[in-house]
Amino acid sequence: MRGHTVVTAVSVILMYAAIVANSAMDPYKALHIILNPNGTLTRLNISPQSPPSPDPTLPTPVVSKDLTVNKSKHTWVRIYLPHKALDYFPNSKLPLIVFYHGGGFIFDSAASTYFHDFCVRMVHATQSVVVSVDYRLAPEHRLPAAYEDSVEALHWIKASNDPWLRHADYSRCYLMGESAGGNIAYTAGLRVAAEVDKIKPLKIEGLILIQPFFGGTKRSPSEIRLSEDNTIPLPITDLMWNLSLPVGVDRDYKYSNPTVNGGDRILDEIKVLGWRVAVFGCEGDPLVDRERELVKLLGHKGVHVVGKFYEGGRHGIFVGDPSMSVKVFDLVKKSPIM
Ligand SMILES: *[C@@H]1O[C@H](CO)[C@@H](O)[C@H](O)[C@H]1NC(C)=O
Ligand SMILES: *[C@@H]1O[C@H](CO)[C@@H](O)[C@H](O)[C@H]1NC(C)=O
Ligand SMILES: *[C@@H]1O[C@H](CO)[C@@H](O)[C@H](O)[C@H]1NC(C)=O
């Protein structure tokens, strides 16, 4: 018994030492960013970008192209289609997945190679139409800018006459996002659930949230356990919230903490609408306990929700590791997803 107490005390001290060491870490240096006096960010490391592949005469299994959503905000989407939808099945209707990329609300775009490659693999594996949304980033445009752009993209899809979108079945639409994009898919979902008539004939069947980025002022057990995580240690996630949340709110604001005040009231509407919600996570991700809390909250609210949690892993694994992406694709291939 006493031995156990000593071990616990030592590990608490080690944990504390880790937090102290970590708080000395400079998240700006780690992320290669400089916050300018005018509130903009200089991003010294832009991740690799990929162009779309719009040419149907090339033998690529997936074609893609970029279209402007709102010129004044520089927002746009990249649409992906299985090549054979153009060639052999001109009238077939494929499920529509609206995808929101990750990057802590401050990095990346729909052209980032990392997310582009994921979308290509997803379209190939699931034979669906994907619309990947390029939303405005923080801190130049703090939340709710990304949410507004993401909802605006749904209105744009509804109104678009683009021939590629004729291959999409608007009654089988899923909102999907990874990390910050998972947060965006969730919040955009809450927003459109309040006005489903306005996006008709687009009909949302559900949300697929891949390691969604949420936070809160009180540290979760997995955040403490993995505070020194190599991928997203606490100083980095703290800084991402500081740069993206509206000025003057803390991490218990509704954008970062979906459990405040017992959850958004519109969840009752989502239950009535019968949306399916899937949450992917893994034990090696500091965010995993918040993701479990979200699943619990949705379950309490009577929403059809499933948590897909895996051993080990890290933040980003479902996009970065093709063998884990398959877990997501297998879910998409089921219709309805659960
Ligand atoms: C903000 O400051 C940065 C760095 O000095 C500069 O490059 C950028 O043009 C400025 N942006 C605006 C909108 O003033
Ligand atoms: C584009 O965004 C601006 C600024 O939010 C808005 O006033 C305008 O209505 C939008 N345009 C379209 C075509 O939606
Ligand atoms: C975030 O903002 C709070 C309050 O302004 C500040 O105390 C904290 O040091 C900031 N954290 C980071 C990582 O910038």
Short mmCIF file of C-alpha atoms and ligand atoms in Angstrom, two decimals:
data_model
loop_
_atom_site.label_atom_id
_atom_site.label_comp_id
_atom_site.label_asym_id
_atom_site.label_seq_id
_atom_site.Cartn_x
_atom_site.Cartn_y
_atom_site.Cartn_z
CA MET A 1 0.00 0.00 0.00
CA ARG A 2 2.72 2.40 1.04
CA GLY A 3 4.80 1.34 -1.97
CA HIS A 4 1.88 2.17 -4.20
CA THR A 5 1.57 5.64 -2.63
CA VAL A 6 5.26 6.31 -3.24
CA VAL A 7 5.00 5.24 -6.86
CA THR A 8 1.96 7.47 -7.31
CA ALA A 9 3.73 10.41 -5.67
CA VAL A 10 6.77 9.93 -7.90
CA SER A 11 4.66 9.78 -11.03
CA VAL A 12 2.76 12.89 -9.97
CA ILE A 13 6.10 14.67 -9.53
CA LEU A 14 7.27 13.42 -12.92
CA MET A 15 4.02 14.57 -14.46
CA TYR A 16 4.44 17.98 -12.87
CA ALA A 17 8.04 18.16 -14.09
CA ALA A 18 6.79 17.31 -17.58
CA ILE A 19 4.21 20.11 -17.45
CA VAL A 20 6.85 22.58 -16.24
CA ALA A 21 9.28 21.47 -18.96
CA ASN A 22 6.49 21.75 -21.48
CA SER A 23 5.36 25.20 -20.44
CA ALA A 24 8.93 26.32 -21.15
CA MET A 25 8.47 25.16 -24.72
CA ASP A 26 7.86 27.99 -27.16
CA PRO A 27 4.83 26.97 -29.25
CA TYR A 28 5.50 29.79 -31.76
CA LYS A 29 8.95 28.34 -32.48
CA ALA A 30 7.62 24.80 -32.58
CA LEU A 31 4.97 25.81 -35.13
CA HIS A 32 7.30 28.13 -37.09
CA ILE A 33 4.96 31.09 -36.78
CA ILE A 34 5.38 34.73 -35.83
CA LEU A 35 2.47 36.78 -34.50
CA ASN A 36 2.80 40.25 -36.06
CA PRO A 37 1.88 43.46 -34.18
CA ASN A 38 -1.07 43.97 -36.58
CA GLY A 39 -2.57 40.64 -35.51
CA THR A 40 -1.64 38.65 -38.62
CA LEU A 41 0.46 35.52 -38.56
CA THR A 42 3.61 34.93 -40.56
CA ARG A 43 3.66 31.23 -41.38
CA LEU A 44 7.26 30.25 -42.09
CA ASN A 45 6.50 26.61 -42.94
CA ILE A 46 3.69 26.23 -45.45
CA SER A 47 2.82 22.57 -45.86
CA PRO A 48 3.17 21.05 -49.36
CA GLN A 49 0.29 21.90 -51.71
CA SER A 50 -1.17 19.88 -54.59
CA PRO A 51 -2.92 21.17 -57.68
CA PRO A 52 -6.27 19.67 -58.70
CA SER A 53 -6.46 17.11 -61.57
CA PRO A 54 -9.33 18.40 -63.69
CA ASP A 55 -8.31 16.81 -67.01
CA PRO A 56 -10.66 13.87 -67.82
CA THR A 57 -8.38 12.72 -70.64
CA LEU A 58 -5.71 11.72 -68.11
CA PRO A 59 -5.99 8.21 -66.67
CA THR A 60 -6.31 9.33 -63.03
CA PRO A 61 -8.93 7.32 -61.09
CA VAL A 62 -10.15 10.50 -59.37
CA VAL A 63 -10.62 13.89 -61.00
CA SER A 64 -10.72 17.16 -59.07
CA LYS A 65 -11.19 20.85 -59.70
CA ASP A 66 -11.36 24.12 -57.77
CA LEU A 67 -14.34 26.48 -57.83
CA THR A 68 -14.78 29.86 -56.14
CA VAL A 69 -17.44 30.12 -53.42
CA ASN A 70 -17.11 33.75 -52.38
CA LYS A 71 -14.63 35.94 -54.20
CA SER A 72 -14.64 38.71 -51.61
CA LYS A 73 -13.59 36.26 -48.90
CA HIS A 74 -11.28 34.19 -51.13
CA THR A 75 -13.19 31.04 -50.20
CA TRP A 76 -13.40 28.10 -52.58
CA VAL A 77 -14.01 24.37 -52.79
CA ARG A 78 -12.17 21.47 -54.40
CA ILE A 79 -14.61 18.96 -55.88
CA TYR A 80 -13.56 15.33 -56.32
CA LEU A 81 -15.28 12.77 -58.50
CA PRO A 82 -14.49 9.16 -59.46
CA HIS A 83 -13.30 9.31 -63.05
CA LYS A 84 -15.64 6.54 -64.09
CA ALA A 85 -18.64 8.59 -62.94
CA LEU A 86 -17.83 10.83 -65.91
CA ASP A 87 -17.17 7.96 -68.32
CA TYR A 88 -19.52 5.10 -67.59
CA PHE A 89 -22.19 6.17 -65.15
CA PRO A 90 -23.28 9.60 -66.30
CA ASN A 91 -26.60 9.26 -64.45
CA SER A 92 -25.51 7.47 -61.30
CA LYS A 93 -25.95 9.28 -58.03
CA LEU A 94 -23.17 8.99 -55.50
CA PRO A 95 -23.15 9.97 -51.81
CA LEU A 96 -21.94 13.51 -51.15
CA ILE A 97 -19.30 14.16 -48.51
CA VAL A 98 -18.55 17.75 -47.58
CA PHE A 99 -15.07 17.72 -46.06
CA TYR A 100 -13.42 20.26 -43.76
CA HIS A 101 -9.63 20.07 -43.45
CA GLY A 102 -7.73 20.32 -40.18
CA GLY A 103 -4.83 22.55 -39.11
CA GLY A 104 -5.82 24.02 -35.75
CA PHE A 105 -7.93 26.73 -37.46
CA ILE A 106 -4.66 28.52 -38.35
CA PHE A 107 -2.98 26.29 -40.95
CA ASP A 108 -3.58 24.42 -44.19
CA SER A 109 -6.06 24.56 -47.01
CA ALA A 110 -8.14 22.32 -49.22
CA ALA A 111 -5.05 22.19 -51.46
CA SER A 112 -2.73 20.83 -48.75
CA THR A 113 -1.24 17.61 -50.14
CA TYR A 114 -1.96 15.83 -46.86
CA PHE A 115 -5.72 16.46 -47.15
CA HIS A 116 -5.85 16.34 -50.95
CA ASP A 117 -4.36 12.83 -50.92
CA PHE A 118 -6.84 11.76 -48.23
CA CYS A 119 -9.78 13.02 -50.32
CA VAL A 120 -8.47 11.25 -53.44
CA ARG A 121 -8.14 7.98 -51.52
CA MET A 122 -11.60 8.44 -50.01
CA VAL A 123 -13.29 9.06 -53.36
CA HIS A 124 -11.52 6.05 -54.88
CA ALA A 125 -12.38 3.75 -51.96
CA THR A 126 -15.97 4.87 -51.36
CA GLN A 127 -17.11 5.99 -54.84
CA SER A 128 -18.54 9.20 -53.51
CA VAL A 129 -18.42 12.86 -54.49
CA VAL A 130 -16.31 14.94 -52.11
CA VAL A 131 -16.46 18.71 -51.78
CA SER A 132 -13.50 19.90 -49.71
CA VAL A 133 -14.05 23.40 -48.32
CA ASP A 134 -11.40 26.10 -48.11
CA TYR A 135 -12.48 28.36 -45.25
CA ARG A 136 -10.81 31.48 -43.82
CA LEU A 137 -8.11 30.92 -41.21
CA ALA A 138 -7.42 32.52 -37.83
CA PRO A 139 -6.08 34.74 -36.36
CA GLU A 140 -6.64 36.95 -39.42
CA HIS A 141 -10.24 35.69 -39.32
CA ARG A 142 -11.17 34.35 -35.92
CA LEU A 143 -14.08 32.01 -35.27
CA PRO A 144 -16.92 32.06 -36.23
CA ALA A 145 -15.48 33.00 -39.69
CA ALA A 146 -14.63 29.37 -40.52
CA TYR A 147 -18.12 28.26 -39.45
CA GLU A 148 -19.77 30.94 -41.56
CA ASP A 149 -17.71 29.95 -44.61
CA SER A 150 -18.51 26.30 -44.05
CA VAL A 151 -22.25 26.91 -43.92
CA GLU A 152 -21.96 29.27 -46.90
CA ALA A 153 -20.32 26.43 -48.85
CA LEU A 154 -23.42 24.28 -48.26
CA HIS A 155 -25.64 27.04 -49.65
CA TRP A 156 -23.26 27.34 -52.58
CA ILE A 157 -23.51 23.56 -53.30
CA LYS A 158 -27.30 23.77 -53.15
CA ALA A 159 -27.36 26.62 -55.69
CA SER A 160 -24.53 25.41 -57.96
CA ASN A 161 -25.19 24.25 -61.51
CA ASP A 162 -21.79 22.64 -61.84
CA PRO A 163 -22.14 19.47 -63.96
CA TRP A 164 -19.86 17.46 -61.67
CA LEU A 165 -22.29 17.96 -58.80
CA ARG A 166 -25.04 16.30 -60.85
CA HIS A 167 -23.35 13.03 -59.90
CA ALA A 168 -24.07 13.69 -56.22
CA ASP A 169 -27.14 12.41 -54.42
CA TYR A 170 -28.15 15.48 -52.41
CA SER A 171 -30.32 13.38 -50.13
CA ARG A 172 -27.26 11.46 -48.93
CA CYS A 173 -24.99 14.21 -47.65
CA TYR A 174 -22.48 13.83 -44.83
CA LEU A 175 -20.43 16.54 -43.19
CA MET A 176 -16.95 15.23 -42.39
CA GLY A 177 -13.94 16.91 -40.86
CA GLU A 178 -10.65 16.08 -39.22
CA SER A 179 -9.20 17.78 -36.12
CA ALA A 180 -10.18 21.48 -36.36
CA GLY A 181 -12.22 20.38 -39.38
CA GLY A 182 -14.11 17.94 -37.12
CA ASN A 183 -14.95 20.85 -34.84
CA ILE A 184 -16.10 22.81 -37.91
CA ALA A 185 -18.23 19.92 -39.24
CA TYR A 186 -19.89 19.70 -35.82
CA THR A 187 -20.55 23.43 -35.46
CA ALA A 188 -21.60 23.88 -39.09
CA GLY A 189 -23.93 20.94 -38.45
CA LEU A 190 -25.49 22.69 -35.44
CA ARG A 191 -25.98 25.80 -37.57
CA VAL A 192 -27.66 24.09 -40.51
CA ALA A 193 -29.79 21.87 -38.26
CA ALA A 194 -31.53 25.09 -37.25
CA GLU A 195 -32.41 25.86 -40.88
CA VAL A 196 -32.65 22.58 -42.79
CA ASP A 197 -35.31 23.97 -45.14
CA LYS A 198 -32.89 26.62 -46.39
CA ILE A 199 -30.39 24.09 -47.79
CA LYS A 200 -32.95 21.80 -49.48
CA PRO A 201 -32.67 19.73 -51.62
CA LEU A 202 -29.42 19.13 -49.75
CA LYS A 203 -30.29 16.76 -46.92
CA ILE A 204 -27.75 15.96 -44.26
CA GLU A 205 -27.68 12.33 -43.14
CA GLY A 206 -25.01 12.72 -40.54
CA LEU A 207 -21.66 13.95 -39.27
CA ILE A 208 -18.35 12.07 -39.41
CA LEU A 209 -15.97 13.66 -36.92
CA ILE A 210 -12.38 12.43 -37.13
CA GLN A 211 -10.40 13.28 -33.98
CA PRO A 212 -12.36 16.54 -33.65
CA PHE A 213 -10.48 19.36 -31.92
CA PHE A 214 -12.27 20.48 -28.76
CA GLY A 215 -11.02 22.01 -25.53
CA GLY A 216 -11.97 23.36 -22.14
CA THR A 217 -10.36 25.24 -19.28
CA LYS A 218 -10.16 22.15 -17.07
CA ARG A 219 -7.59 19.66 -18.36
CA SER A 220 -8.99 16.24 -19.27
CA PRO A 221 -7.21 13.09 -18.00
CA SER A 222 -5.86 12.30 -21.48
CA GLU A 223 -4.57 15.88 -21.89
CA ILE A 224 -2.68 15.47 -18.60
CA ARG A 225 -1.50 11.95 -19.44
CA LEU A 226 -0.27 13.06 -22.88
CA SER A 227 0.72 16.66 -22.03
CA GLU A 228 4.14 16.05 -23.57
CA ASP A 229 2.70 14.50 -26.71
CA ASN A 230 4.93 14.80 -29.79
CA THR A 231 2.10 15.80 -32.11
CA ILE A 232 -0.09 18.23 -30.17
CA PRO A 233 1.30 18.99 -26.67
CA LEU A 234 -0.77 21.36 -24.55
CA PRO A 235 1.22 24.56 -25.28
CA ILE A 236 0.40 24.06 -28.96
CA THR A 237 -3.32 23.38 -28.55
CA ASP A 238 -3.56 26.26 -26.03
CA LEU A 239 -1.97 28.60 -28.55
CA MET A 240 -4.26 27.42 -31.35
CA TRP A 241 -7.29 28.26 -29.19
CA ASN A 242 -5.79 31.63 -28.25
CA LEU A 243 -5.32 32.48 -31.90
CA SER A 244 -8.68 31.22 -33.13
CA LEU A 245 -11.35 31.85 -30.46
CA PRO A 246 -13.11 35.22 -30.43
CA VAL A 247 -11.10 37.77 -28.41
CA GLY A 248 -12.12 37.77 -24.75
CA VAL A 249 -13.56 34.27 -24.37
CA ASP A 250 -11.87 31.28 -22.75
CA ARG A 251 -11.77 27.60 -23.73
CA ASP A 252 -15.12 26.98 -22.07
CA TYR A 253 -16.80 28.96 -24.83
CA LYS A 254 -19.30 26.90 -26.88
CA TYR A 255 -17.01 26.82 -29.95
CA SER A 256 -14.28 24.95 -28.05
CA ASN A 257 -16.28 23.16 -25.36
CA PRO A 258 -19.46 21.53 -26.70
CA THR A 259 -20.43 20.26 -23.22
CA VAL A 260 -20.96 23.70 -21.62
CA ASN A 261 -24.51 24.32 -20.36
CA GLY A 262 -25.36 20.68 -21.02
CA GLY A 263 -24.78 21.02 -24.77
CA ASP A 264 -26.38 23.11 -27.49
CA ARG A 265 -30.19 23.08 -27.49
CA ILE A 266 -30.27 22.37 -31.21
CA LEU A 267 -29.06 18.81 -30.41
CA ASP A 268 -32.72 18.03 -29.64
CA GLU A 269 -33.49 18.97 -33.24
CA ILE A 270 -30.64 16.80 -34.53
CA LYS A 271 -32.18 13.88 -32.66
CA VAL A 272 -35.54 14.54 -34.34
CA LEU A 273 -33.85 14.86 -37.75
CA GLY A 274 -32.35 11.41 -37.18
CA TRP A 275 -28.79 12.40 -38.12
CA ARG A 276 -26.12 9.78 -37.57
CA VAL A 277 -22.95 10.96 -35.84
CA ALA A 278 -19.69 9.00 -35.83
CA VAL A 279 -16.69 10.12 -33.78
CA PHE A 280 -13.25 8.62 -34.52
CA GLY A 281 -10.50 8.77 -31.91
CA CYS A 282 -7.57 6.86 -30.46
CA GLU A 283 -5.95 6.45 -27.06
CA GLY A 284 -2.66 8.02 -28.13
CA ASP A 285 -4.33 11.37 -28.83
CA PRO A 286 -4.53 13.94 -26.00
CA LEU A 287 -7.98 14.87 -27.33
CA VAL A 288 -9.47 11.39 -26.85
CA ASP A 289 -11.23 12.06 -23.55
CA ARG A 290 -12.98 15.15 -24.91
CA GLU A 291 -14.12 13.09 -27.87
CA ARG A 292 -15.54 10.48 -25.49
CA GLU A 293 -17.31 13.26 -23.58
CA LEU A 294 -18.89 14.45 -26.82
CA VAL A 295 -20.10 10.93 -27.62
CA LYS A 296 -21.54 10.70 -24.10
CA LEU A 297 -23.28 14.08 -24.44
CA LEU A 298 -24.84 13.17 -27.80
CA GLY A 299 -25.95 9.81 -26.40
CA HIS A 300 -27.65 11.54 -23.46
CA LYS A 301 -29.42 13.81 -25.91
CA GLY A 302 -30.79 10.79 -27.77
CA VAL A 303 -28.78 11.44 -30.94
CA HIS A 304 -27.75 8.33 -32.95
CA VAL A 305 -24.04 8.39 -32.14
CA VAL A 306 -21.22 5.90 -32.32
CA GLY A 307 -17.70 6.33 -30.93
CA LYS A 308 -15.02 4.53 -32.94
CA PHE A 309 -12.04 4.45 -30.59
CA TYR A 310 -8.81 2.57 -31.19
CA GLU A 311 -5.77 1.62 -29.10
CA GLY A 312 -2.48 3.52 -29.47
CA GLY A 313 -2.14 5.85 -32.42
CA ARG A 314 -1.71 9.61 -32.37
CA HIS A 315 -3.50 12.74 -33.43
CA GLY A 316 -3.82 12.80 -37.22
CA ILE A 317 -3.53 9.05 -37.75
CA PHE A 318 -6.82 8.58 -39.63
CA VAL A 319 -5.70 10.98 -42.34
CA GLY A 320 -1.94 10.42 -42.22
CA ASP A 321 -1.92 6.60 -42.11
CA PRO A 322 -3.77 5.01 -45.07
CA SER A 323 -4.30 1.76 -43.12
CA MET A 324 -6.29 3.79 -40.54
CA SER A 325 -8.10 5.88 -43.18
CA VAL A 326 -9.72 2.60 -44.23
CA LYS A 327 -11.63 2.55 -40.91
CA VAL A 328 -13.29 5.80 -41.98
CA PHE A 329 -13.87 4.66 -45.56
CA ASP A 330 -15.49 1.40 -44.40
CA LEU A 331 -18.02 3.43 -42.43
CA VAL A 332 -18.75 5.69 -45.42
CA LYS A 333 -19.33 2.64 -47.63
CA LYS A 334 -22.24 1.58 -45.41
CA SER A 335 -25.35 3.52 -46.24
CA PRO A 336 -26.81 4.66 -43.94
CA ILE A 337 -23.55 4.70 -41.98
CA MET A 338 -25.16 3.07 -38.89
C1 LIG B 1 0.72 42.94 -41.03
O1 LIG B 1 2.09 42.88 -40.73
C2 LIG B 1 2.86 41.98 -41.55
C3 LIG B 1 4.28 41.91 -40.99
O2 LIG B 1 4.78 43.17 -40.75
C4 LIG B 1 2.79 42.47 -42.99
O3 LIG B 1 3.54 41.60 -43.82
C5 LIG B 1 1.33 42.48 -43.44
O4 LIG B 1 1.25 43.02 -44.75
C6 LIG B 1 0.49 43.34 -42.50
N1 LIG B 1 -0.90 43.13 -42.87
C7 LIG B 1 -1.81 44.09 -42.80
C8 LIG B 1 -3.19 43.72 -43.22
O5 LIG B 1 -1.55 45.22 -42.41
C1 LIG B 2 -19.70 36.95 -49.92
O1 LIG B 2 -19.37 37.41 -48.65
C2 LIG B 2 -19.79 38.73 -48.39
C3 LIG B 2 -19.17 39.13 -47.07
O2 LIG B 2 -19.57 38.26 -46.04
C4 LIG B 2 -21.29 38.78 -48.41
O3 LIG B 2 -21.73 40.10 -48.14
C5 LIG B 2 -21.79 38.33 -49.76
O4 LIG B 2 -23.19 38.25 -49.75
C6 LIG B 2 -21.20 36.99 -50.12
N1 LIG B 2 -21.48 36.72 -51.52
C7 LIG B 2 -22.14 35.65 -51.93
C8 LIG B 2 -22.25 35.49 -53.40
O5 LIG B 2 -22.61 34.84 -51.15
C1 LIG B 3 -3.38 32.21 -24.03
O1 LIG B 3 -4.01 33.37 -23.51
C2 LIG B 3 -3.99 33.45 -22.10
C3 LIG B 3 -4.82 34.63 -21.70
O2 LIG B 3 -4.54 35.75 -22.48
C4 LIG B 3 -2.56 33.54 -21.63
O3 LIG B 3 -2.50 33.59 -20.22
C5 LIG B 3 -1.79 32.33 -22.12
O4 LIG B 3 -0.43 32.43 -21.81
C6 LIG B 3 -1.93 32.18 -23.61
N1 LIG B 3 -1.34 30.91 -23.98
C7 LIG B 3 -0.64 30.75 -25.09
C8 LIG B 3 -0.09 29.40 -25.32
O5 LIG B 3 -0.46 31.66 -25.86
#
